[in-house]
PDB file of C-alpha atoms in Angstrom:
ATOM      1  CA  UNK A 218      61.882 -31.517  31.535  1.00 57.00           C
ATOM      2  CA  UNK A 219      62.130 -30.682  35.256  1.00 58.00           C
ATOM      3  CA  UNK A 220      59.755 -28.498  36.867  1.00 60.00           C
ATOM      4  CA  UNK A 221      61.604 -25.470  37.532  1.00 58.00           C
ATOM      5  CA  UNK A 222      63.103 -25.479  34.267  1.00 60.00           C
ATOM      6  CA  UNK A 223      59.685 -25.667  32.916  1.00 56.00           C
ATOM      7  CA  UNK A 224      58.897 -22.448  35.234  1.00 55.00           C
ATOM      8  CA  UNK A 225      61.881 -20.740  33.813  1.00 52.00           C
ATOM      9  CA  UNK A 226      60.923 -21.242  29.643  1.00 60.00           C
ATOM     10  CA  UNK A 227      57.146 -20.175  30.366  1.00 60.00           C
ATOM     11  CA  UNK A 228      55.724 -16.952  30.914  1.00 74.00           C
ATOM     12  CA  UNK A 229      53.915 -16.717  34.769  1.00 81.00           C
ATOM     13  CA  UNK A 230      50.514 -17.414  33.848  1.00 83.00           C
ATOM     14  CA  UNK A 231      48.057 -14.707  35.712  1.00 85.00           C
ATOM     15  CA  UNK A 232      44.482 -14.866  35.357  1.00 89.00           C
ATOM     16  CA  UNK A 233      42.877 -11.304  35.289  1.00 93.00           C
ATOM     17  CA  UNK A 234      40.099 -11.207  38.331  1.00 95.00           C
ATOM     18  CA  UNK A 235      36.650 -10.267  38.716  1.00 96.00           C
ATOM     19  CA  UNK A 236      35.927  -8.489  42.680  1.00 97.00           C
ATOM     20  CA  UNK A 237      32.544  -8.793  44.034  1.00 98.00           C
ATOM     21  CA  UNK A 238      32.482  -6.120  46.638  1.00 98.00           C
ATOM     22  CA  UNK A 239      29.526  -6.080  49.475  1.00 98.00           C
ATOM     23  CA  UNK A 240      27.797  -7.234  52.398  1.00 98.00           C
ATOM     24  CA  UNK A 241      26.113 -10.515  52.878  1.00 97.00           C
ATOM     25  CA  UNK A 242      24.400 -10.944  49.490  1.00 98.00           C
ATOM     26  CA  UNK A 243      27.835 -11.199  48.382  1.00 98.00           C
ATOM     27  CA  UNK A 244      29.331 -12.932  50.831  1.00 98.00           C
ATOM     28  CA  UNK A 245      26.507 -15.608  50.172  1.00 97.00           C
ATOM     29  CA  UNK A 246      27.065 -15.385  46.490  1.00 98.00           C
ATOM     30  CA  UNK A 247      29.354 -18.330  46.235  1.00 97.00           C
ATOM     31  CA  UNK A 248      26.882 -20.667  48.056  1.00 96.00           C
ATOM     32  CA  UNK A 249      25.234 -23.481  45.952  1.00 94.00           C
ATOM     33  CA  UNK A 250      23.101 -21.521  43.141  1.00 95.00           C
ATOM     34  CA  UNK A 251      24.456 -18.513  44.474  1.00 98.00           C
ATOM     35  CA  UNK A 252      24.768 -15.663  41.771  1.00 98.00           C
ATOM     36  CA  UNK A 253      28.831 -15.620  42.448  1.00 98.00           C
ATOM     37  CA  UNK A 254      28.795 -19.138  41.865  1.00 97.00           C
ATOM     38  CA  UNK A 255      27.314 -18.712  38.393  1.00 96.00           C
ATOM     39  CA  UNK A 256      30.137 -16.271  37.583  1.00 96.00           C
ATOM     40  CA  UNK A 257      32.702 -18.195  38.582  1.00 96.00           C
ATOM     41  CA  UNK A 258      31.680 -21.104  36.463  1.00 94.00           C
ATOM     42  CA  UNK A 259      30.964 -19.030  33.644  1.00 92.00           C
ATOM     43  CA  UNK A 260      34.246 -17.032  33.932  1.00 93.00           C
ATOM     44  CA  UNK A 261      36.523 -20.078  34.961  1.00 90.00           C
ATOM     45  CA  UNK A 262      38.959 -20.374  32.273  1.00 89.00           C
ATOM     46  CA  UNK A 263      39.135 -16.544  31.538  1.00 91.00           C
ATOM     47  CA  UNK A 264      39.762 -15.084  34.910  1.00 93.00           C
ATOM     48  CA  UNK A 265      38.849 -15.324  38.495  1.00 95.00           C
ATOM     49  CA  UNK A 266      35.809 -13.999  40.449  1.00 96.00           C
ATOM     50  CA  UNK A 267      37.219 -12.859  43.494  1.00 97.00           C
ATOM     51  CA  UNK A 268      34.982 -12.488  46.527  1.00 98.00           C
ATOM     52  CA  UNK A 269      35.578  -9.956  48.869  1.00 98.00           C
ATOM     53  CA  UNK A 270      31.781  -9.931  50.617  1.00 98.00           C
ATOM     54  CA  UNK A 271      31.599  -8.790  54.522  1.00 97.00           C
ATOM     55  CA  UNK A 272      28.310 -10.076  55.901  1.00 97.00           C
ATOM     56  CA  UNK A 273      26.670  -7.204  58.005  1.00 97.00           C
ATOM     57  CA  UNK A 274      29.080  -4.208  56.668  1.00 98.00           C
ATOM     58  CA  UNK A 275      27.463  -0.637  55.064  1.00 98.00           C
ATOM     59  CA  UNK A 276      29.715   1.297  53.012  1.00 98.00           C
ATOM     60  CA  UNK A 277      30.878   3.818  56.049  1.00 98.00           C
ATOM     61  CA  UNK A 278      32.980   0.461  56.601  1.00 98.00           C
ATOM     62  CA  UNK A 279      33.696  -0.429  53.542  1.00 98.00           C
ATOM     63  CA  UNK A 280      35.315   2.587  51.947  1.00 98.00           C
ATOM     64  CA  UNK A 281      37.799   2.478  54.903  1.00 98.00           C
ATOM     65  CA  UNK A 282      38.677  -1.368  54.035  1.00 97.00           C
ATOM     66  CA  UNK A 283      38.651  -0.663  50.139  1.00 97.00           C
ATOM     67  CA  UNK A 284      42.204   0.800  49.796  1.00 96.00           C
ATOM     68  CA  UNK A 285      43.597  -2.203  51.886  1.00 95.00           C
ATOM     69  CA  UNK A 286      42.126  -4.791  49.333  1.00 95.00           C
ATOM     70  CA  UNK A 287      43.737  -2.511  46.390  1.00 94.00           C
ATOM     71  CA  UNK A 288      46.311  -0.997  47.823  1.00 91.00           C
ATOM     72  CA  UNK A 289      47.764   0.347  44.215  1.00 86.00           C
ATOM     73  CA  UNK A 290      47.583   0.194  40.542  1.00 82.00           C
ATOM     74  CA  UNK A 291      50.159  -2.450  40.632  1.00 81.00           C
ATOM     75  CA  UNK A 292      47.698  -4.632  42.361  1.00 81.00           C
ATOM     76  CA  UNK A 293      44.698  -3.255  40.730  1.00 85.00           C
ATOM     77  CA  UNK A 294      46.316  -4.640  37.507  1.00 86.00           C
ATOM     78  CA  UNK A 295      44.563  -7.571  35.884  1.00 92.00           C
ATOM     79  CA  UNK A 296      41.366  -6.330  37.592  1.00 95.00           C
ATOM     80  CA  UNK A 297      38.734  -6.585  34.703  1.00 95.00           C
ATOM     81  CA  UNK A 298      35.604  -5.509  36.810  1.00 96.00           C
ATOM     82  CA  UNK A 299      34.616  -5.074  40.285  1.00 97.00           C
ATOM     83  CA  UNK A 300      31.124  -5.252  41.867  1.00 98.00           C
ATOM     84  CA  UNK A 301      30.051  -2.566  44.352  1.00 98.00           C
ATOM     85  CA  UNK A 302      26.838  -4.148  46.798  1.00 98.00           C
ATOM     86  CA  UNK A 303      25.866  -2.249  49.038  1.00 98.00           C
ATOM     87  CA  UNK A 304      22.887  -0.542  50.680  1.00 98.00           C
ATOM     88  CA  UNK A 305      20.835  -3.062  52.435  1.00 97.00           C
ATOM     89  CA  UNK A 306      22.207  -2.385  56.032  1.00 97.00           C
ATOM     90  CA  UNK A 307      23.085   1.066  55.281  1.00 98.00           C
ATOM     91  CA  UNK A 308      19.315   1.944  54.957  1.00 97.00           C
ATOM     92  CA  UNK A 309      18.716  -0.338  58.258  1.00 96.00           C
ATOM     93  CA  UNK A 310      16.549   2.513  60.707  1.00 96.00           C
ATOM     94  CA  UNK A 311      18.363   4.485  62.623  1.00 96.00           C
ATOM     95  CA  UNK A 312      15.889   4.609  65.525  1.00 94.00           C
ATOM     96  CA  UNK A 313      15.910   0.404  65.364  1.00 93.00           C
ATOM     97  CA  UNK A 314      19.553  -0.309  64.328  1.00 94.00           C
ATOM     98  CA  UNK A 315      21.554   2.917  65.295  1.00 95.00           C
ATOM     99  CA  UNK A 316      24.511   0.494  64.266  1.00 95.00           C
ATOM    100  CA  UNK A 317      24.403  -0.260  61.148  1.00 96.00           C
ATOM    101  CA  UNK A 318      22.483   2.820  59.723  1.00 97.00           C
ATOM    102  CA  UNK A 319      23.921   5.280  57.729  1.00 98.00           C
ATOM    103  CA  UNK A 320      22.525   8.296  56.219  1.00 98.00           C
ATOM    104  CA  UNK A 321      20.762   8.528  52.934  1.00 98.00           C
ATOM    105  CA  UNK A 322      23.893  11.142  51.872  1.00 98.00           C
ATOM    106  CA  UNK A 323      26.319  10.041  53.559  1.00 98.00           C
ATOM    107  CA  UNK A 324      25.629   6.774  51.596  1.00 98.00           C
ATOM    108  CA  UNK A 325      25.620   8.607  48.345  1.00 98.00           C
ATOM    109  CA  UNK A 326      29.266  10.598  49.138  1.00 98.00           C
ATOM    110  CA  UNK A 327      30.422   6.733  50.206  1.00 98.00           C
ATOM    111  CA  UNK A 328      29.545   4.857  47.378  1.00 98.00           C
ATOM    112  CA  UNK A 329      31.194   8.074  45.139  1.00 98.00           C
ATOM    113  CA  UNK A 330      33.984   8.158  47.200  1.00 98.00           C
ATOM    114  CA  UNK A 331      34.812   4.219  46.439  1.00 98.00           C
ATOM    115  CA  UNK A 332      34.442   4.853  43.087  1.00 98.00           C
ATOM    116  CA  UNK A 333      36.781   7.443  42.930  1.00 98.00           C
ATOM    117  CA  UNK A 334      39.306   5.862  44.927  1.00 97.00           C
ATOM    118  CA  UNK A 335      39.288   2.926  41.921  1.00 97.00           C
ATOM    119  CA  UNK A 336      39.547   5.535  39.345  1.00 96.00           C
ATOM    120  CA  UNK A 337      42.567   6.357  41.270  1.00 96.00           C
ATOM    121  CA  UNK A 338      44.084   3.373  41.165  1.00 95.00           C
ATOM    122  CA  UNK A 339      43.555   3.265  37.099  1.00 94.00           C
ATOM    123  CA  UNK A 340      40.157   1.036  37.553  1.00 96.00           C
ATOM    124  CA  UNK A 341      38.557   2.979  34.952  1.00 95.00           C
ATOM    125  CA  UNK A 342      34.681   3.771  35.681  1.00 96.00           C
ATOM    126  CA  UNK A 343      33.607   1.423  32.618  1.00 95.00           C
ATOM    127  CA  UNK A 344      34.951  -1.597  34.847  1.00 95.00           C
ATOM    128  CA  UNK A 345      32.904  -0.464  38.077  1.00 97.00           C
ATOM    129  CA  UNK A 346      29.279  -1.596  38.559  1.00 98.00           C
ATOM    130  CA  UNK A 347      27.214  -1.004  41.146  1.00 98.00           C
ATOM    131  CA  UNK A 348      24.685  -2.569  42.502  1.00 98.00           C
ATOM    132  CA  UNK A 349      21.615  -0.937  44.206  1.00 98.00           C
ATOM    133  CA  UNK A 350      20.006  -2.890  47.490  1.00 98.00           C
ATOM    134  CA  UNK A 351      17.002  -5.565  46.527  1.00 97.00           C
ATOM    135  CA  UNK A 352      13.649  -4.661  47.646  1.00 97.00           C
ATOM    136  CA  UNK A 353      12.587  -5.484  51.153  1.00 96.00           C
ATOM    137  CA  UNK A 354       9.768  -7.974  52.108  1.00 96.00           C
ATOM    138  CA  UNK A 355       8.566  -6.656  55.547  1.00 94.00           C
ATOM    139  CA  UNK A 356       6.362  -9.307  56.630  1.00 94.00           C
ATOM    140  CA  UNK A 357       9.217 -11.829  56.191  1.00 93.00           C
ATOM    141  CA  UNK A 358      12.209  -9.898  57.453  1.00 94.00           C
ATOM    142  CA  UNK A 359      10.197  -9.265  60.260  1.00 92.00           C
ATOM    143  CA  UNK A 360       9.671 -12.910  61.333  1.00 93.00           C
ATOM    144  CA  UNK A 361      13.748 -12.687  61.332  1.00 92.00           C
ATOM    145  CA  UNK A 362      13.770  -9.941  63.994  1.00 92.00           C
ATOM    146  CA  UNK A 363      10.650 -11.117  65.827  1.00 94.00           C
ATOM    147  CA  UNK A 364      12.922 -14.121  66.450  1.00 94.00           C
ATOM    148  CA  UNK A 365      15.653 -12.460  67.391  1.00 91.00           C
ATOM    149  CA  UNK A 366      13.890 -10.688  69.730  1.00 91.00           C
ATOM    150  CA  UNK A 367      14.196  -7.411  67.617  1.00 91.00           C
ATOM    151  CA  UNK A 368      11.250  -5.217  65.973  1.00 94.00           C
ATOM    152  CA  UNK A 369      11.263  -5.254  62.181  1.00 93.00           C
ATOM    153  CA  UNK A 370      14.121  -2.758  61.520  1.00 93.00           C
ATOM    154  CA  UNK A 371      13.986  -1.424  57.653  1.00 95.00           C
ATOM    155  CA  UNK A 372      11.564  -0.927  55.541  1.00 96.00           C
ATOM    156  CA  UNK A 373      10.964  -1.039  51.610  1.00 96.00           C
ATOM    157  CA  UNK A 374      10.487   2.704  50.717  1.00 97.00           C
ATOM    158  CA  UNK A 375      13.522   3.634  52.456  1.00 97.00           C
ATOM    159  CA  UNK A 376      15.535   0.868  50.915  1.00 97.00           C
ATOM    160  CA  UNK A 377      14.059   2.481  47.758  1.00 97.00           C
ATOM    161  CA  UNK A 378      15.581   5.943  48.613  1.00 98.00           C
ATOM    162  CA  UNK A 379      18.823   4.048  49.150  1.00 98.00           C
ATOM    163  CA  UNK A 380      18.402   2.385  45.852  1.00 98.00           C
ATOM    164  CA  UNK A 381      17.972   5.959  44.070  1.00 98.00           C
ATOM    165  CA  UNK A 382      20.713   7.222  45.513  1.00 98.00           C
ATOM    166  CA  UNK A 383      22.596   4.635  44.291  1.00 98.00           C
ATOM    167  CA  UNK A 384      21.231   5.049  40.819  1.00 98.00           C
ATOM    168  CA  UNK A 385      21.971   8.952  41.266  1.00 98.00           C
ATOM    169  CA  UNK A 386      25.488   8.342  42.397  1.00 98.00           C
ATOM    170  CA  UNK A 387      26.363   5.959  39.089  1.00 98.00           C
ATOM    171  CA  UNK A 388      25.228   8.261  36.984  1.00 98.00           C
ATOM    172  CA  UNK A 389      27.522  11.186  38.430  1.00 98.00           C
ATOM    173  CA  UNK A 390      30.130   8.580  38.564  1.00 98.00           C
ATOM    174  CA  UNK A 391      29.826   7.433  34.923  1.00 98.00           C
ATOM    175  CA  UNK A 392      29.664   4.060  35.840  1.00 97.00           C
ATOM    176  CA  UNK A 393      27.208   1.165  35.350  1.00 97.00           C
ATOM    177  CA  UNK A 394      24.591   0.424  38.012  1.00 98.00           C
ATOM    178  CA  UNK A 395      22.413  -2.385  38.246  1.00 98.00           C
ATOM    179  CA  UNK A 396      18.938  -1.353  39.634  1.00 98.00           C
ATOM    180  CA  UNK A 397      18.112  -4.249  41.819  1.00 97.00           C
ATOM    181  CA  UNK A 398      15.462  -2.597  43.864  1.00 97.00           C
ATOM    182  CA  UNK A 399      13.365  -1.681  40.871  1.00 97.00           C
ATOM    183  CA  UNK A 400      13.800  -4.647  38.374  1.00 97.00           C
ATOM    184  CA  UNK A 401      13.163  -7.077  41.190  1.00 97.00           C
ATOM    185  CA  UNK A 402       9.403  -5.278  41.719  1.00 96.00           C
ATOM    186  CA  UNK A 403       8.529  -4.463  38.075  1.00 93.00           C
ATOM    187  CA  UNK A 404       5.336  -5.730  37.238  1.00 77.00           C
ATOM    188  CA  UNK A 405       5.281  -9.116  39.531  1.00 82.00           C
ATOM    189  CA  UNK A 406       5.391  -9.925  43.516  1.00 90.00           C
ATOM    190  CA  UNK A 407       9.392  -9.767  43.878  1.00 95.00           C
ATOM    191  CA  UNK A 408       8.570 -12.155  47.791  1.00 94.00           C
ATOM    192  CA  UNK A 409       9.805 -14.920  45.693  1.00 95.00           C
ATOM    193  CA  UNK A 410      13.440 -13.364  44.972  1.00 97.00           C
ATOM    194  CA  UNK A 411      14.132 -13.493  48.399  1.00 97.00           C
ATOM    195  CA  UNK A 412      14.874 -15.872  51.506  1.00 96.00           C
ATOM    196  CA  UNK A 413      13.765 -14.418  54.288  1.00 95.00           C
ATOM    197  CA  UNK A 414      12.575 -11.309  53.291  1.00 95.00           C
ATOM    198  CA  UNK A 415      16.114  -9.712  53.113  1.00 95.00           C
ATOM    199  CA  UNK A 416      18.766 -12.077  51.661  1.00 97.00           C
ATOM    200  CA  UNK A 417      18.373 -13.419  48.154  1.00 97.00           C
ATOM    201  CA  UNK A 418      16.904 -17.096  47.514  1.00 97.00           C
ATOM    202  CA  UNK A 419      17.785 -19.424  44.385  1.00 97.00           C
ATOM    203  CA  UNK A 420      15.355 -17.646  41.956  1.00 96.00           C
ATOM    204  CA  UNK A 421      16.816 -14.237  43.693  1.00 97.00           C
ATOM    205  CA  UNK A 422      20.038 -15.067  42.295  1.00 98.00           C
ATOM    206  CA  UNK A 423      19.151 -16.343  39.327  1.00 97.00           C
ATOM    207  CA  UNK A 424      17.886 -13.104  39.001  1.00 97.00           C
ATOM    208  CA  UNK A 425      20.938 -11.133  40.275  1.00 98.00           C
ATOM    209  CA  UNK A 426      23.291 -13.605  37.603  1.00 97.00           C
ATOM    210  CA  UNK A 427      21.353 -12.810  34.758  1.00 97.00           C
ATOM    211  CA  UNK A 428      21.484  -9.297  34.989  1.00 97.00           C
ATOM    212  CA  UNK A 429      24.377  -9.213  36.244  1.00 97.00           C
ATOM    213  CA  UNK A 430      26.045 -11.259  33.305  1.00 96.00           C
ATOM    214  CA  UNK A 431      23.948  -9.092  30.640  1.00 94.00           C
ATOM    215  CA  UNK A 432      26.161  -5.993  31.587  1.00 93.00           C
ATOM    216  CA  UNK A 433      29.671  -8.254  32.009  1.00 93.00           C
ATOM    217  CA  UNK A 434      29.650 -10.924  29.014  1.00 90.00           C
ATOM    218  CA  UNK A 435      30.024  -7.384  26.609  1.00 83.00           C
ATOM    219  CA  UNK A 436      32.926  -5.596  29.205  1.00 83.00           C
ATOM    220  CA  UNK A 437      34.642  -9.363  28.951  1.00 87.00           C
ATOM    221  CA  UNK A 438      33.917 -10.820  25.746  1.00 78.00           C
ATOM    222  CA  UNK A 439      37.490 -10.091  24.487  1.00 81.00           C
ATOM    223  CA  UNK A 440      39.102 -12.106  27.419  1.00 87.00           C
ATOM    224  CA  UNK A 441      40.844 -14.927  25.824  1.00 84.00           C
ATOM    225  CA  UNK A 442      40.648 -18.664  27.136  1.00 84.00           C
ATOM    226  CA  UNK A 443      43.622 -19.450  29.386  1.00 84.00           C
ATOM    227  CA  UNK A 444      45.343 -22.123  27.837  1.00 87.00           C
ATOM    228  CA  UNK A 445      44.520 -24.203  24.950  1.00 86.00           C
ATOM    229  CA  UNK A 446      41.594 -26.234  24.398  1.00 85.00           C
ATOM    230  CA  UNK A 447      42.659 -29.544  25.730  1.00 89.00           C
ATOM    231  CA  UNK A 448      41.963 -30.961  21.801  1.00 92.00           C
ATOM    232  CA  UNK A 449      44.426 -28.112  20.163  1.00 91.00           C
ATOM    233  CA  UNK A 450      47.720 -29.592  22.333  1.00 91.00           C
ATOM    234  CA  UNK A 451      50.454 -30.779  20.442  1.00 87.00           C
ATOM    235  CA  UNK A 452      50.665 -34.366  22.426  1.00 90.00           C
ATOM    236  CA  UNK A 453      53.447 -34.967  20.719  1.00 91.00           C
ATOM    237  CA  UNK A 454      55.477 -31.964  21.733  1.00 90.00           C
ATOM    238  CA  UNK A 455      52.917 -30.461  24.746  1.00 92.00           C
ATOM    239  CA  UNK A 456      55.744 -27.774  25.299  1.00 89.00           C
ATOM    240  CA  UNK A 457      55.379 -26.270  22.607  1.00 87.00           C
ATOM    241  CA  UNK A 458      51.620 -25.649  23.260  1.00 86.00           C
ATOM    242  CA  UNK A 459      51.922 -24.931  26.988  1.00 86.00           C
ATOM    243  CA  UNK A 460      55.088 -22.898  27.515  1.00 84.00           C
TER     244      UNK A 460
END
């Protein structure tokens, strides 16, 4: 059978997707033991984890490059779940990094305003999870500036307020939220989560997977395997398995 006719008897095959919205801890996610990575592999023959991670942004950028990734609820169709990551450059101090900062509401009315632009789109708020900002380790991060020539430029506590808000803004938004600030510091030193005080190492996202996957294995358990098993095709008549 030629290839086009092939095309023609099947039905287009599209794989529903998984976005991973955020700043460099998701960007990094698809590194080697990176927590994206872990989806991926776990996800790969029920849909794709898209990753859509913009090292260095806070959500005052990110709601204005939101509606150009989903543009409409024809292409937010097939989307199964998307990721919201921000917070750990948003808290940054204003005083120290005047760029990257912004305000503990404004950060609140951004991350609610993203939210409701997917409901908008028909991503309904049990697909939307967000994800609060890890906790900082200021000795190490500031090693990082000190290097850079900077002074250490956030701090824990306010990354804590940031992490709140977050929290606070899920629950108004009826969506899931994945306390990373507070489950990374419950009962044990949390230094160990992270690579240079700000970024996540392998046992950070280890961490990050785990959770992570807790709260999407139940929204995707109903996903179906795309395409047979390679055992349950028909050799003898593959079309009829395939097409």
């Amino acid at each position: 059978m030629a290839l086009a006719e092939a095309g023609a008897r099947g039905r287009l095959l599209r794989w529903p997707r998984v976005l991973l919205f955020g700043d460099s801890i998701t960007e990094y996610s698809f590194q080697e033991n990176g927590w994206g990575a872990y989806l991926a592999e776990r996800l790969v023959r029920k849909c794709d984890v898209v990753n859509r991670g913009m090292s260095g942004y806070n959500t005052r950028w990110a709601k204005l490059i939101l509606p150009r990734l989903i543009t409409d609820s024809t292409n937010a169709d097939g989307i199964v779940a998307v990721t919201i990551f921000f917070g750990a450059n948003d808290s940054a101090l204003k005083e120290l990094n005047p760029k990257q900062h912004v305000p503990l509401e404004e950060y609140a009315a951004n991350l609610k305003s993203m939210v409701q632009y997917l409901k908008s789109v028909d991503i309904t708020a049990d697909r939307i999870i967000l994800i609060t900002p890890p906790p900082l380790q200021e000795s190490a991060w500031e090693k990082e500036c000190l290097a850079k020539g900077d002074k250490l430029n956030r701090s824990n506590a306010t990354t804590g307020q940031y992490a709140q808000a977050c929290v606070q803004a899920a629950r108004e938004c009826s969506t899931d939220v994945l306390d990373l600030w507070t489950l990374m510091q419950k009962n044990q030193d949390f230094s160990s989560y992270l690579s240079d005080g700000l970024h996540l190492s392998t046992k950070g996202n280890s961490f990050l997977a785990a959770q992570l996957w807790s709260r999407l294995e139940n929204k995707l358990s109903a996903l179906p395997s795309l395409l047979p098993y390679w055992r349950d095709v028909d050799h003898t008549n593959p079309e009829a398995s395939l097409l």
